[in-house]
Amino acid sequence: KLRTGATKYEKDRKGRTGDKAVAQGPGHVYEIDSTPIDFESVSQFSVDRTLNVGRGTVYWVRDQFSSAYAGLHITLESASFHTARLALFNAFRDKESYCREYGIAIDSADWPQQGVATKVVADNAELRSNLAGSVTVDSGVSIMFTKEYRGDGKGLIEVSFALQHGFLKDRVDGYIPKTAGERGTPEPKLKANLTINELAQILIQYAIHYNKTHEVNPNQLDRAVVAAGIPLTPNEIWKW
């Protein structure tokens, strides 16, 4: 502690207390988190798409056992218990009806992840409140909180934001670079042309494609899954 300093010691070196959530099968443990999306968006009521509404907040929910994307919620609101609750609702619900709300027709095999998880791993933030306690009472889900400033406590969901960023960056206008606001840097608001709902449609298609095609590292999986000889994609692991 003396060598590294108190802050770095608390963040990276101090022993960790409590139990880590380890999934015993698909649908057992979900991880959830949110981030401001790195794109400017426009109002769905703007006919000429010139009315900018700023950055949205995107929530991902992933199944720890299979690595599948189990839920998604995009909103213009800030992260809160209300928005986190909607993200969990979308993760638990039938995905055919969810996608239908965005004009996307799928069948149950395209995005089979649904049902109430046993545990949800979340930041020590919007789900830690007296109001959020109703989640455990009403649904029977237990909430496990990660240590502050330690994203590796839910590493699967943290990786999702980097994957999302890489997927959207060269496909969607309105990207906000780290240099935004500096002299000579193009104004992202001038290039924005998609609404929040249209960004949601793109990310829904991304989640479905990922769950169908991504090959999960065998070293991250239970031995029984690898021994089963199935394709190691999130959907096949979930089905197994």
mmCIF file of C-alpha atoms in Angstrom:
data_model
loop_
_atom_site.group_PDB
_atom_site.id
_atom_site.type_symbol
_atom_site.label_atom_id
_atom_site.label_comp_id
_atom_site.label_asym_id
_atom_site.label_seq_id
_atom_site.Cartn_x
_atom_site.Cartn_y
_atom_site.Cartn_z
ATOM 1 C CA LYS A 1 0.000 0.000 0.000
ATOM 2 C CA LEU A 2 2.905 2.331 0.788
ATOM 3 C CA ARG A 3 4.629 1.537 -2.502
ATOM 4 C CA THR A 4 1.610 1.957 -4.789
ATOM 5 C CA GLY A 5 -0.416 4.568 -2.922
ATOM 6 C CA ALA A 6 -3.749 4.160 -1.175
ATOM 7 C CA THR A 7 -5.931 4.770 -4.252
ATOM 8 C CA LYS A 8 -4.170 2.267 -6.502
ATOM 9 C CA TYR A 9 -4.025 -0.257 -3.672
ATOM 10 C CA GLU A 10 -7.762 -0.034 -3.059
ATOM 11 C CA LYS A 11 -8.458 -0.274 -6.795
ATOM 12 C CA ASP A 12 -6.037 -2.982 -7.959
ATOM 13 C CA ARG A 13 -4.223 -4.682 -5.071
ATOM 14 C CA LYS A 14 -6.539 -5.082 -2.122
ATOM 15 C CA GLY A 15 -8.007 -8.504 -1.515
ATOM 16 C CA ARG A 16 -11.585 -8.915 -2.651
ATOM 17 C CA THR A 17 -14.343 -10.016 -0.320
ATOM 18 C CA GLY A 18 -17.579 -11.825 -1.018
ATOM 19 C CA ASP A 19 -18.528 -14.489 -3.548
ATOM 20 C CA LYS A 20 -18.259 -14.254 -7.319
ATOM 21 C CA ALA A 21 -21.361 -15.153 -9.306
ATOM 22 C CA VAL A 22 -20.574 -18.296 -11.314
ATOM 23 C CA ALA A 23 -23.271 -19.412 -13.752
ATOM 24 C CA GLN A 24 -24.326 -23.070 -13.545
ATOM 25 C CA GLY A 25 -26.191 -22.981 -16.854
ATOM 26 C CA PRO A 26 -27.914 -20.713 -19.398
ATOM 27 C CA GLY A 27 -30.250 -18.184 -17.843
ATOM 28 C CA HIS A 28 -28.740 -18.548 -14.373
ATOM 29 C CA VAL A 29 -26.650 -15.349 -14.140
ATOM 30 C CA TYR A 30 -27.156 -12.187 -16.198
ATOM 31 C CA GLU A 31 -24.775 -9.221 -16.276
ATOM 32 C CA ILE A 32 -26.136 -5.720 -16.889
ATOM 33 C CA ASP A 33 -24.578 -2.321 -17.457
ATOM 34 C CA SER A 34 -25.111 0.910 -19.388
ATOM 35 C CA THR A 35 -23.038 3.547 -21.173
ATOM 36 C CA PRO A 36 -23.720 6.754 -23.114
ATOM 37 C CA ILE A 37 -23.732 5.802 -26.789
ATOM 38 C CA ASP A 38 -20.964 7.436 -28.856
ATOM 39 C CA PHE A 39 -23.331 8.826 -31.477
ATOM 40 C CA GLU A 40 -25.499 11.883 -31.849
ATOM 41 C CA SER A 41 -29.104 11.148 -32.799
ATOM 42 C CA VAL A 42 -32.011 13.088 -34.250
ATOM 43 C CA SER A 43 -35.660 13.389 -33.270
ATOM 44 C CA GLN A 44 -38.082 10.909 -34.809
ATOM 45 C CA PHE A 45 -40.465 13.870 -35.314
ATOM 46 C CA SER A 46 -37.981 15.845 -37.415
ATOM 47 C CA VAL A 47 -39.034 15.406 -41.055
ATOM 48 C CA ASP A 48 -35.767 16.750 -42.451
ATOM 49 C CA ARG A 49 -33.714 15.088 -39.657
ATOM 50 C CA THR A 50 -32.133 18.338 -38.512
ATOM 51 C CA LEU A 51 -33.444 18.411 -34.926
ATOM 52 C CA ASN A 52 -30.679 16.913 -32.798
ATOM 53 C CA VAL A 53 -31.599 15.242 -29.504
ATOM 54 C CA GLY A 54 -28.091 14.305 -28.333
ATOM 55 C CA ARG A 55 -26.612 11.040 -27.107
ATOM 56 C CA GLY A 56 -28.679 8.174 -25.856
ATOM 57 C CA THR A 57 -27.940 5.635 -23.135
ATOM 58 C CA VAL A 58 -27.608 1.990 -24.116
ATOM 59 C CA TYR A 59 -28.094 -0.951 -21.759
ATOM 60 C CA TRP A 60 -26.899 -4.449 -22.546
ATOM 61 C CA VAL A 61 -27.836 -7.585 -20.615
ATOM 62 C CA ARG A 62 -25.783 -10.733 -21.263
ATOM 63 C CA ASP A 63 -26.037 -14.327 -20.149
ATOM 64 C CA GLN A 64 -22.846 -15.226 -18.311
ATOM 65 C CA PHE A 65 -22.890 -18.952 -19.152
ATOM 66 C CA SER A 66 -23.351 -18.747 -22.930
ATOM 67 C CA SER A 67 -22.051 -15.169 -23.542
ATOM 68 C CA ALA A 68 -25.323 -14.456 -25.385
ATOM 69 C CA TYR A 69 -26.878 -11.028 -25.623
ATOM 70 C CA ALA A 70 -30.078 -11.513 -23.653
ATOM 71 C CA GLY A 71 -31.461 -7.981 -23.570
ATOM 72 C CA LEU A 72 -31.123 -4.452 -24.905
ATOM 73 C CA HIS A 73 -32.591 -1.062 -24.062
ATOM 74 C CA ILE A 74 -31.755 2.302 -25.664
ATOM 75 C CA THR A 75 -33.155 5.511 -24.250
ATOM 76 C CA LEU A 76 -32.645 9.268 -24.248
ATOM 77 C CA GLU A 77 -32.957 9.221 -20.454
ATOM 78 C CA SER A 78 -29.985 9.066 -18.116
ATOM 79 C CA ALA A 79 -29.140 5.789 -16.394
ATOM 80 C CA SER A 80 -31.547 5.167 -13.509
ATOM 81 C CA PHE A 81 -33.456 2.439 -11.763
ATOM 82 C CA HIS A 82 -36.328 2.969 -14.210
ATOM 83 C CA THR A 83 -34.158 2.475 -17.303
ATOM 84 C CA ALA A 84 -32.318 -0.488 -15.754
ATOM 85 C CA ARG A 85 -35.664 -2.105 -14.942
ATOM 86 C CA LEU A 86 -36.760 -1.760 -18.584
ATOM 87 C CA ALA A 87 -33.502 -3.356 -19.742
ATOM 88 C CA LEU A 88 -34.116 -6.330 -17.441
ATOM 89 C CA PHE A 89 -37.713 -6.566 -18.623
ATOM 90 C CA ASN A 90 -36.504 -6.739 -22.230
ATOM 91 C CA ALA A 91 -34.028 -9.460 -21.254
ATOM 92 C CA PHE A 92 -36.682 -11.563 -19.538
ATOM 93 C CA ARG A 93 -39.404 -11.163 -22.149
ATOM 94 C CA ASP A 94 -40.097 -12.965 -25.432
ATOM 95 C CA LYS A 95 -37.886 -11.469 -28.132
ATOM 96 C CA GLU A 96 -40.382 -11.867 -30.969
ATOM 97 C CA SER A 97 -42.710 -9.313 -29.397
ATOM 98 C CA TYR A 98 -39.789 -7.071 -28.447
ATOM 99 C CA CYS A 99 -38.426 -6.984 -32.009
ATOM 100 C CA ARG A 100 -41.927 -6.472 -33.417
ATOM 101 C CA GLU A 101 -42.068 -3.136 -31.562
ATOM 102 C CA TYR A 102 -39.146 -2.000 -33.734
ATOM 103 C CA GLY A 103 -40.596 -3.346 -36.983
ATOM 104 C CA ILE A 104 -38.331 -6.415 -37.093
ATOM 105 C CA ALA A 105 -39.846 -9.840 -37.725
ATOM 106 C CA ILE A 106 -37.996 -12.803 -36.205
ATOM 107 C CA ASP A 107 -38.912 -16.250 -34.938
ATOM 108 C CA SER A 108 -38.056 -17.721 -31.554
ATOM 109 C CA ALA A 109 -34.955 -19.510 -32.866
ATOM 110 C CA ASP A 110 -33.375 -16.229 -33.990
ATOM 111 C CA TRP A 111 -33.173 -14.838 -30.457
ATOM 112 C CA PRO A 112 -34.191 -17.581 -28.006
ATOM 113 C CA GLN A 113 -32.873 -15.965 -24.823
ATOM 114 C CA GLN A 114 -35.796 -15.248 -22.501
ATOM 115 C CA GLY A 115 -36.984 -16.027 -19.003
ATOM 116 C CA VAL A 116 -36.174 -14.669 -15.562
ATOM 117 C CA ALA A 117 -32.578 -15.127 -14.426
ATOM 118 C CA THR A 118 -31.721 -16.324 -10.917
ATOM 119 C CA LYS A 119 -29.026 -13.696 -10.329
ATOM 120 C CA VAL A 120 -28.192 -10.351 -11.896
ATOM 121 C CA VAL A 121 -24.702 -8.870 -11.582
ATOM 122 C CA ALA A 122 -24.728 -5.068 -11.695
ATOM 123 C CA ASP A 123 -22.752 -1.973 -10.779
ATOM 124 C CA ASN A 124 -23.098 -0.549 -7.302
ATOM 125 C CA ALA A 125 -25.280 2.189 -8.804
ATOM 126 C CA GLU A 126 -28.864 2.431 -10.078
ATOM 127 C CA LEU A 127 -29.948 -0.984 -8.787
ATOM 128 C CA ARG A 128 -28.780 -0.233 -5.247
ATOM 129 C CA SER A 129 -31.704 1.627 -3.691
ATOM 130 C CA ASN A 130 -34.828 0.970 -1.673
ATOM 131 C CA LEU A 131 -36.878 1.245 -4.859
ATOM 132 C CA ALA A 132 -34.631 -1.236 -6.670
ATOM 133 C CA GLY A 133 -35.208 -3.680 -3.825
ATOM 134 C CA SER A 134 -38.622 -4.330 -5.338
ATOM 135 C CA VAL A 135 -36.895 -6.242 -8.151
ATOM 136 C CA THR A 136 -35.845 -8.995 -5.783
ATOM 137 C CA VAL A 137 -39.235 -9.074 -4.051
ATOM 138 C CA ASP A 138 -41.414 -9.065 -7.163
ATOM 139 C CA SER A 139 -39.371 -11.318 -9.452
ATOM 140 C CA GLY A 140 -37.331 -13.477 -7.096
ATOM 141 C CA VAL A 141 -34.088 -12.348 -8.737
ATOM 142 C CA SER A 142 -31.120 -11.747 -6.439
ATOM 143 C CA ILE A 143 -28.891 -8.758 -7.291
ATOM 144 C CA MET A 144 -25.124 -9.026 -6.828
ATOM 145 C CA PHE A 145 -23.078 -5.834 -6.915
ATOM 146 C CA THR A 146 -19.540 -5.522 -8.207
ATOM 147 C CA LYS A 147 -16.784 -3.718 -6.361
ATOM 148 C CA GLU A 148 -16.581 0.002 -7.102
ATOM 149 C CA TYR A 149 -14.268 0.956 -9.976
ATOM 150 C CA ARG A 150 -13.697 -2.689 -10.883
ATOM 151 C CA GLY A 151 -15.301 -3.458 -14.223
ATOM 152 C CA ASP A 152 -13.669 -6.894 -14.306
ATOM 153 C CA GLY A 153 -16.302 -8.027 -11.819
ATOM 154 C CA LYS A 154 -18.628 -8.205 -14.849
ATOM 155 C CA GLY A 155 -16.102 -8.377 -17.649
ATOM 156 C CA LEU A 156 -18.501 -9.929 -20.159
ATOM 157 C CA ILE A 157 -20.750 -6.895 -20.206
ATOM 158 C CA GLU A 158 -17.828 -4.451 -20.225
ATOM 159 C CA VAL A 159 -16.509 -6.051 -23.433
ATOM 160 C CA SER A 160 -19.936 -5.484 -25.010
ATOM 161 C CA PHE A 161 -19.415 -1.748 -25.158
ATOM 162 C CA ALA A 162 -16.119 -2.084 -27.016
ATOM 163 C CA LEU A 163 -17.741 -4.512 -29.478
ATOM 164 C CA GLN A 164 -20.698 -2.189 -29.955
ATOM 165 C CA HIS A 165 -18.397 0.763 -30.575
ATOM 166 C CA GLY A 166 -16.333 -1.133 -33.157
ATOM 167 C CA PHE A 167 -19.457 -2.338 -34.927
ATOM 168 C CA LEU A 168 -21.139 1.076 -35.217
ATOM 169 C CA LYS A 169 -18.168 3.366 -35.798
ATOM 170 C CA ASP A 170 -17.802 2.936 -39.564
ATOM 171 C CA ARG A 171 -21.465 2.157 -40.218
ATOM 172 C CA VAL A 172 -23.347 5.016 -38.592
ATOM 173 C CA ASP A 173 -23.021 8.779 -39.079
ATOM 174 C CA GLY A 174 -22.851 11.088 -36.083
ATOM 175 C CA TYR A 175 -19.936 9.353 -34.326
ATOM 176 C CA ILE A 176 -18.490 11.437 -31.480
ATOM 177 C CA PRO A 177 -14.680 11.081 -31.473
ATOM 178 C CA LYS A 178 -12.553 11.802 -28.421
ATOM 179 C CA THR A 179 -11.341 14.935 -30.209
ATOM 180 C CA ALA A 180 -14.883 16.328 -30.524
ATOM 181 C CA GLY A 181 -14.971 20.001 -29.654
ATOM 182 C CA GLU A 182 -11.361 20.651 -30.561
ATOM 183 C CA ARG A 183 -10.569 23.235 -33.187
ATOM 184 C CA GLY A 184 -10.759 21.847 -36.721
ATOM 185 C CA THR A 185 -12.730 18.746 -35.683
ATOM 186 C CA PRO A 186 -16.002 18.178 -37.622
ATOM 187 C CA GLU A 187 -19.145 18.703 -35.581
ATOM 188 C CA PRO A 188 -20.823 15.281 -34.997
ATOM 189 C CA LYS A 189 -24.270 16.896 -34.712
ATOM 190 C CA LEU A 190 -24.105 17.985 -38.342
ATOM 191 C CA LYS A 191 -23.712 14.391 -39.523
ATOM 192 C CA ALA A 192 -26.272 12.760 -37.252
ATOM 193 C CA ASN A 193 -29.185 11.259 -39.222
ATOM 194 C CA LEU A 194 -30.531 8.320 -37.190
ATOM 195 C CA THR A 195 -33.116 8.278 -34.443
ATOM 196 C CA ILE A 196 -32.739 6.339 -31.203
ATOM 197 C CA ASN A 197 -35.210 3.731 -32.514
ATOM 198 C CA GLU A 198 -33.167 3.292 -35.698
ATOM 199 C CA LEU A 199 -30.009 2.796 -33.645
ATOM 200 C CA ALA A 200 -31.938 0.198 -31.639
ATOM 201 C CA GLN A 201 -32.885 -1.625 -34.863
ATOM 202 C CA ILE A 202 -29.217 -1.802 -35.856
ATOM 203 C CA LEU A 203 -28.137 -3.110 -32.440
ATOM 204 C CA ILE A 204 -30.945 -5.682 -32.402
ATOM 205 C CA GLN A 205 -29.661 -7.079 -35.697
ATOM 206 C CA TYR A 206 -26.133 -7.022 -34.280
ATOM 207 C CA ALA A 207 -27.173 -8.982 -31.164
ATOM 208 C CA ILE A 208 -29.009 -11.603 -33.222
ATOM 209 C CA HIS A 209 -26.046 -12.016 -35.593
ATOM 210 C CA TYR A 210 -23.580 -12.267 -32.689
ATOM 211 C CA ASN A 211 -25.635 -14.896 -30.853
ATOM 212 C CA LYS A 212 -25.865 -16.991 -34.005
ATOM 213 C CA THR A 213 -22.296 -16.788 -35.267
ATOM 214 C CA HIS A 214 -19.788 -15.798 -32.565
ATOM 215 C CA GLU A 215 -17.496 -18.646 -31.522
ATOM 216 C CA VAL A 216 -17.042 -18.658 -27.761
ATOM 217 C CA ASN A 217 -13.551 -19.490 -26.458
ATOM 218 C CA PRO A 218 -13.709 -23.102 -25.137
ATOM 219 C CA ASN A 219 -11.518 -22.107 -22.180
ATOM 220 C CA GLN A 220 -14.351 -19.900 -20.940
ATOM 221 C CA LEU A 221 -16.911 -22.691 -20.973
ATOM 222 C CA ASP A 222 -17.966 -25.509 -18.701
ATOM 223 C CA ARG A 223 -16.252 -28.785 -19.572
ATOM 224 C CA ALA A 224 -19.602 -30.488 -20.231
ATOM 225 C CA VAL A 225 -20.458 -27.959 -22.957
ATOM 226 C CA VAL A 226 -17.216 -28.597 -24.834
ATOM 227 C CA ALA A 227 -17.574 -32.365 -24.428
ATOM 228 C CA ALA A 228 -21.067 -32.247 -25.939
ATOM 229 C CA GLY A 229 -19.553 -31.553 -29.359
ATOM 230 C CA ILE A 230 -21.970 -28.766 -30.224
ATOM 231 C CA PRO A 231 -21.051 -25.597 -32.171
ATOM 232 C CA LEU A 232 -19.764 -23.199 -29.527
ATOM 233 C CA THR A 233 -21.993 -20.263 -30.428
ATOM 234 C CA PRO A 234 -24.149 -18.496 -27.812
ATOM 235 C CA ASN A 235 -27.426 -19.745 -29.314
ATOM 236 C CA GLU A 236 -26.260 -23.374 -29.499
ATOM 237 C CA ILE A 237 -24.916 -23.242 -25.941
ATOM 238 C CA TRP A 238 -28.237 -21.786 -24.782
ATOM 239 C CA LYS A 239 -30.146 -24.485 -26.636
ATOM 240 C CA TRP A 240 -27.906 -27.200 -25.162
#
